[in-house]
Each structure stands twice: as structure tokens, then as C-alpha cells.
Short mmCIF file of the C-alpha atoms (twelve columns), coordinates in Angstrom:
data_MODEL
# 
_entry.id   MODEL 
# 
loop_
_atom_site.group_PDB 
_atom_site.id 
_atom_site.type_symbol 
_atom_site.label_atom_id 
_atom_site.label_alt_id 
_atom_site.label_comp_id 
_atom_site.label_asym_id 
_atom_site.label_seq_id 
_atom_site.Cartn_x 
_atom_site.Cartn_y 
_atom_site.Cartn_z 
_atom_site.pdbx_PDB_model_num 
ATOM 1   C CA . UNK A 1   25.306  4.368   1.956   1 
ATOM 2   C CA . UNK A 2   21.503  4.395   2.065   1 
ATOM 3   C CA . UNK A 3   19.989  7.836   2.642   1 
ATOM 4   C CA . UNK A 4   16.239  7.192   2.328   1 
ATOM 5   C CA . UNK A 5   13.616  4.775   1.093   1 
ATOM 6   C CA . UNK A 6   12.383  5.771   -2.373  1 
ATOM 7   C CA . UNK A 7   9.448   3.375   -2.773  1 
ATOM 8   C CA . UNK A 8   7.929   0.035   -1.868  1 
ATOM 9   C CA . UNK A 9   7.001   -2.368  -4.667  1 
ATOM 10  C CA . UNK A 10  3.991   -4.656  -4.328  1 
ATOM 11  C CA . UNK A 11  2.609   -7.018  -6.926  1 
ATOM 12  C CA . UNK A 12  -0.891  -7.244  -8.369  1 
ATOM 13  C CA . UNK A 13  -2.684  -9.390  -10.948 1 
ATOM 14  C CA . UNK A 14  -3.380  -8.235  -14.501 1 
ATOM 15  C CA . UNK A 15  -6.409  -5.958  -14.840 1 
ATOM 16  C CA . UNK A 16  -6.553  -4.945  -11.167 1 
ATOM 17  C CA . UNK A 17  -5.606  -1.283  -11.696 1 
ATOM 18  C CA . UNK A 18  -9.153  0.124   -11.186 1 
ATOM 19  C CA . UNK A 19  -9.487  -1.582  -7.786  1 
ATOM 20  C CA . UNK A 20  -5.967  -0.506  -6.826  1 
ATOM 21  C CA . UNK A 21  -6.785  3.122   -7.682  1 
ATOM 22  C CA . UNK A 22  -9.971  2.975   -5.641  1 
ATOM 23  C CA . UNK A 23  -8.080  1.680   -2.593  1 
ATOM 24  C CA . UNK A 24  -4.762  3.541   -2.720  1 
ATOM 25  C CA . UNK A 25  -6.294  6.846   -3.870  1 
ATOM 26  C CA . UNK A 26  -9.877  6.683   -2.677  1 
ATOM 27  C CA . UNK A 27  -9.335  5.053   0.711   1 
ATOM 28  C CA . UNK A 28  -5.715  5.682   1.700   1 
ATOM 29  C CA . UNK A 29  -5.561  9.157   0.135   1 
ATOM 30  C CA . UNK A 30  -2.423  8.682   -1.965  1 
ATOM 31  C CA . UNK A 31  -2.361  10.212  -5.434  1 
ATOM 32  C CA . UNK A 32  -1.501  8.307   -8.576  1 
ATOM 33  C CA . UNK A 33  1.612   9.508   -10.363 1 
ATOM 34  C CA . UNK A 34  2.375   8.821   -14.018 1 
ATOM 35  C CA . UNK A 35  4.733   5.982   -14.771 1 
ATOM 36  C CA . UNK A 36  7.452   6.519   -17.371 1 
ATOM 37  C CA . UNK A 37  6.039   5.536   -20.806 1 
ATOM 38  C CA . UNK A 38  8.124   2.368   -21.178 1 
ATOM 39  C CA . UNK A 39  7.078   1.163   -17.726 1 
ATOM 40  C CA . UNK A 40  3.443   2.207   -18.226 1 
ATOM 41  C CA . UNK A 41  3.180   -0.358  -21.022 1 
ATOM 42  C CA . UNK A 42  3.656   -3.074  -18.403 1 
ATOM 43  C CA . UNK A 43  0.522   -2.037  -16.490 1 
ATOM 44  C CA . UNK A 44  0.280   -1.418  -12.779 1 
ATOM 45  C CA . UNK A 45  0.154   1.926   -11.013 1 
ATOM 46  C CA . UNK A 46  2.312   4.165   -8.830  1 
ATOM 47  C CA . UNK A 47  0.987   6.133   -5.869  1 
ATOM 48  C CA . UNK A 48  2.595   8.894   -3.808  1 
ATOM 49  C CA . UNK A 49  1.862   10.725  -0.577  1 
ATOM 50  C CA . UNK A 50  3.846   12.788  1.898   1 
ATOM 51  C CA . UNK A 51  7.144   10.931  2.193   1 
ATOM 52  C CA . UNK A 52  5.849   7.643   0.769   1 
ATOM 53  C CA . UNK A 53  5.644   6.028   -2.644  1 
ATOM 54  C CA . UNK A 54  4.095   2.668   -3.510  1 
ATOM 55  C CA . UNK A 55  4.542   0.948   -6.872  1 
ATOM 56  C CA . UNK A 56  2.115   -1.798  -7.867  1 
ATOM 57  C CA . UNK A 57  3.597   -4.010  -10.562 1 
ATOM 58  C CA . UNK A 58  1.682   -6.559  -12.571 1 
ATOM 59  C CA . UNK A 59  2.595   -10.254 -12.218 1 
ATOM 60  C CA . UNK A 60  0.962   -12.886 -14.387 1 
ATOM 61  C CA . UNK A 61  1.340   -15.553 -11.674 1 
ATOM 62  C CA . UNK A 62  0.449   -13.170 -8.854  1 
ATOM 63  C CA . UNK A 63  0.335   -14.310 -5.237  1 
ATOM 64  C CA . UNK A 64  -0.456  -11.667 -2.576  1 
ATOM 65  C CA . UNK A 65  2.108   -10.748 0.075   1 
ATOM 66  C CA . UNK A 66  0.522   -12.036 3.270   1 
ATOM 67  C CA . UNK A 67  3.442   -11.565 5.682   1 
ATOM 68  C CA . UNK A 68  5.739   -9.049  3.953   1 
ATOM 69  C CA . UNK A 69  4.086   -5.628  3.965   1 
ATOM 70  C CA . UNK A 70  4.568   -1.872  4.022   1 
ATOM 71  C CA . UNK A 71  3.805   -0.088  7.266   1 
ATOM 72  C CA . UNK A 72  2.316   3.363   6.689   1 
ATOM 73  C CA . UNK A 73  2.313   6.030   9.406   1 
ATOM 74  C CA . UNK A 74  -1.025  7.855   9.427   1 
ATOM 75  C CA . UNK A 75  -2.315  10.947  11.207  1 
ATOM 76  C CA . UNK A 76  -5.898  9.737   11.793  1 
ATOM 77  C CA . UNK A 77  -6.142  5.981   12.221  1 
ATOM 78  C CA . UNK A 78  -9.773  6.171   13.344  1 
ATOM 79  C CA . UNK A 79  -10.821 7.883   10.093  1 
ATOM 80  C CA . UNK A 80  -9.124  5.197   8.014   1 
ATOM 81  C CA . UNK A 81  -10.517 2.353   10.106  1 
ATOM 82  C CA . UNK A 82  -14.004 3.796   9.520   1 
ATOM 83  C CA . UNK A 83  -13.415 3.194   5.794   1 
ATOM 84  C CA . UNK A 84  -11.910 -0.264  6.376   1 
ATOM 85  C CA . UNK A 85  -14.418 -2.455  8.214   1 
ATOM 86  C CA . UNK A 86  -12.162 -5.522  7.941   1 
ATOM 87  C CA . UNK A 87  -9.222  -3.816  9.710   1 
ATOM 88  C CA . UNK A 88  -7.633  -6.028  12.352  1 
ATOM 89  C CA . UNK A 89  -6.303  -4.114  15.377  1 
ATOM 90  C CA . UNK A 90  -3.045  -5.108  17.033  1 
ATOM 91  C CA . UNK A 91  -1.662  -3.692  20.287  1 
ATOM 92  C CA . UNK A 92  1.701   -5.472  20.264  1 
ATOM 93  C CA . UNK A 93  3.841   -2.506  19.129  1 
ATOM 94  C CA . UNK A 94  4.456   -0.134  22.070  1 
ATOM 95  C CA . UNK A 95  4.024   3.526   21.251  1 
ATOM 96  C CA . UNK A 96  1.656   2.920   18.331  1 
ATOM 97  C CA . UNK A 97  -1.947  2.085   17.604  1 
ATOM 98  C CA . UNK A 98  -2.016  -0.109  14.545  1 
ATOM 99  C CA . UNK A 99  -4.233  -2.198  12.306  1 
ATOM 100 C CA . UNK A 100 -3.694  -4.588  9.446   1 
ATOM 101 C CA . UNK A 101 -5.773  -4.533  6.282   1 
ATOM 102 C CA . UNK A 102 -5.509  -6.105  2.871   1 
ATOM 103 C CA . UNK A 103 -5.559  -4.202  -0.373  1 
ATOM 104 C CA . UNK A 104 -8.077  -5.253  -3.060  1 
ATOM 105 C CA . UNK A 105 -5.747  -7.982  -4.360  1 
ATOM 106 C CA . UNK A 106 -4.853  -9.440  -0.959  1 
ATOM 107 C CA . UNK A 107 -1.548  -7.735  -0.103  1 
ATOM 108 C CA . UNK A 108 -1.094  -7.069  3.618   1 
ATOM 109 C CA . UNK A 109 -0.923  -3.385  4.640   1 
ATOM 110 C CA . UNK A 110 -0.084  -2.078  8.122   1 
ATOM 111 C CA . UNK A 111 -1.405  1.310   9.267   1 
ATOM 112 C CA . UNK A 112 0.160   2.894   12.367  1 
ATOM 113 C CA . UNK A 113 -0.454  6.015   14.422  1 
ATOM 114 C CA . UNK A 114 1.896   7.125   17.186  1 
ATOM 115 C CA . UNK A 115 0.291   7.489   20.609  1 
# 
């Protein structure tokens, strides 16, 4: 029986780790956590925040996830949107304010705040 979600895995192209760090740490406020040594050799990066973990794995033939996406609950959507000028608002989910953004490699990310 499932008890919780441990992490979400997204893909990224080789060499994109600096841009991923800037976005997931610098903009979204997650902190990078060390990968186990054997997995670190593969590249990519792992990020963690309160109750959420995102793993970015490297794919040689990378294609961004444009429909599939993580949805992150946030406590100050306006502050994040101020850092994300390309955020696209959506009012189709009752009880939430939400926007869609893309990470630096084109993966879709949903940010939601309860109203």
C-alpha cells in the first residue's frame, strides 16, 4: 500500500545542471541534496523542500515534459510569479490560484496556492 510520494523524476539534457540549480534553488527555493556517489556519476541533481523532492536525471536524447508535470503547492504565488515573467495563469481549478511555467530545459511546472 502506498503511504506517501517520495519524489518526482524529471529529465534534463547533459550539461544543464547549472541552469537547473539556478531555477530549482534560486527561483523555487528548494535546496540541492547530495546524490549517492554511484548515482552522482550519472549527472543531474536532486532538490528538496518541505514535503517535496524533485530528481532531475540526465537523458542523452532529452525531450522536455510538456504535458506531464509536477504540481507544487506554494505559500506565496505572487512572490514566485514576480520572479517568473513567463508564468501563465490558469483559473480552471476551483479552490486554487495557479500558474504554469517551464524550467530552464522546457519541463512544465505547475505552481498552486490555495485560496
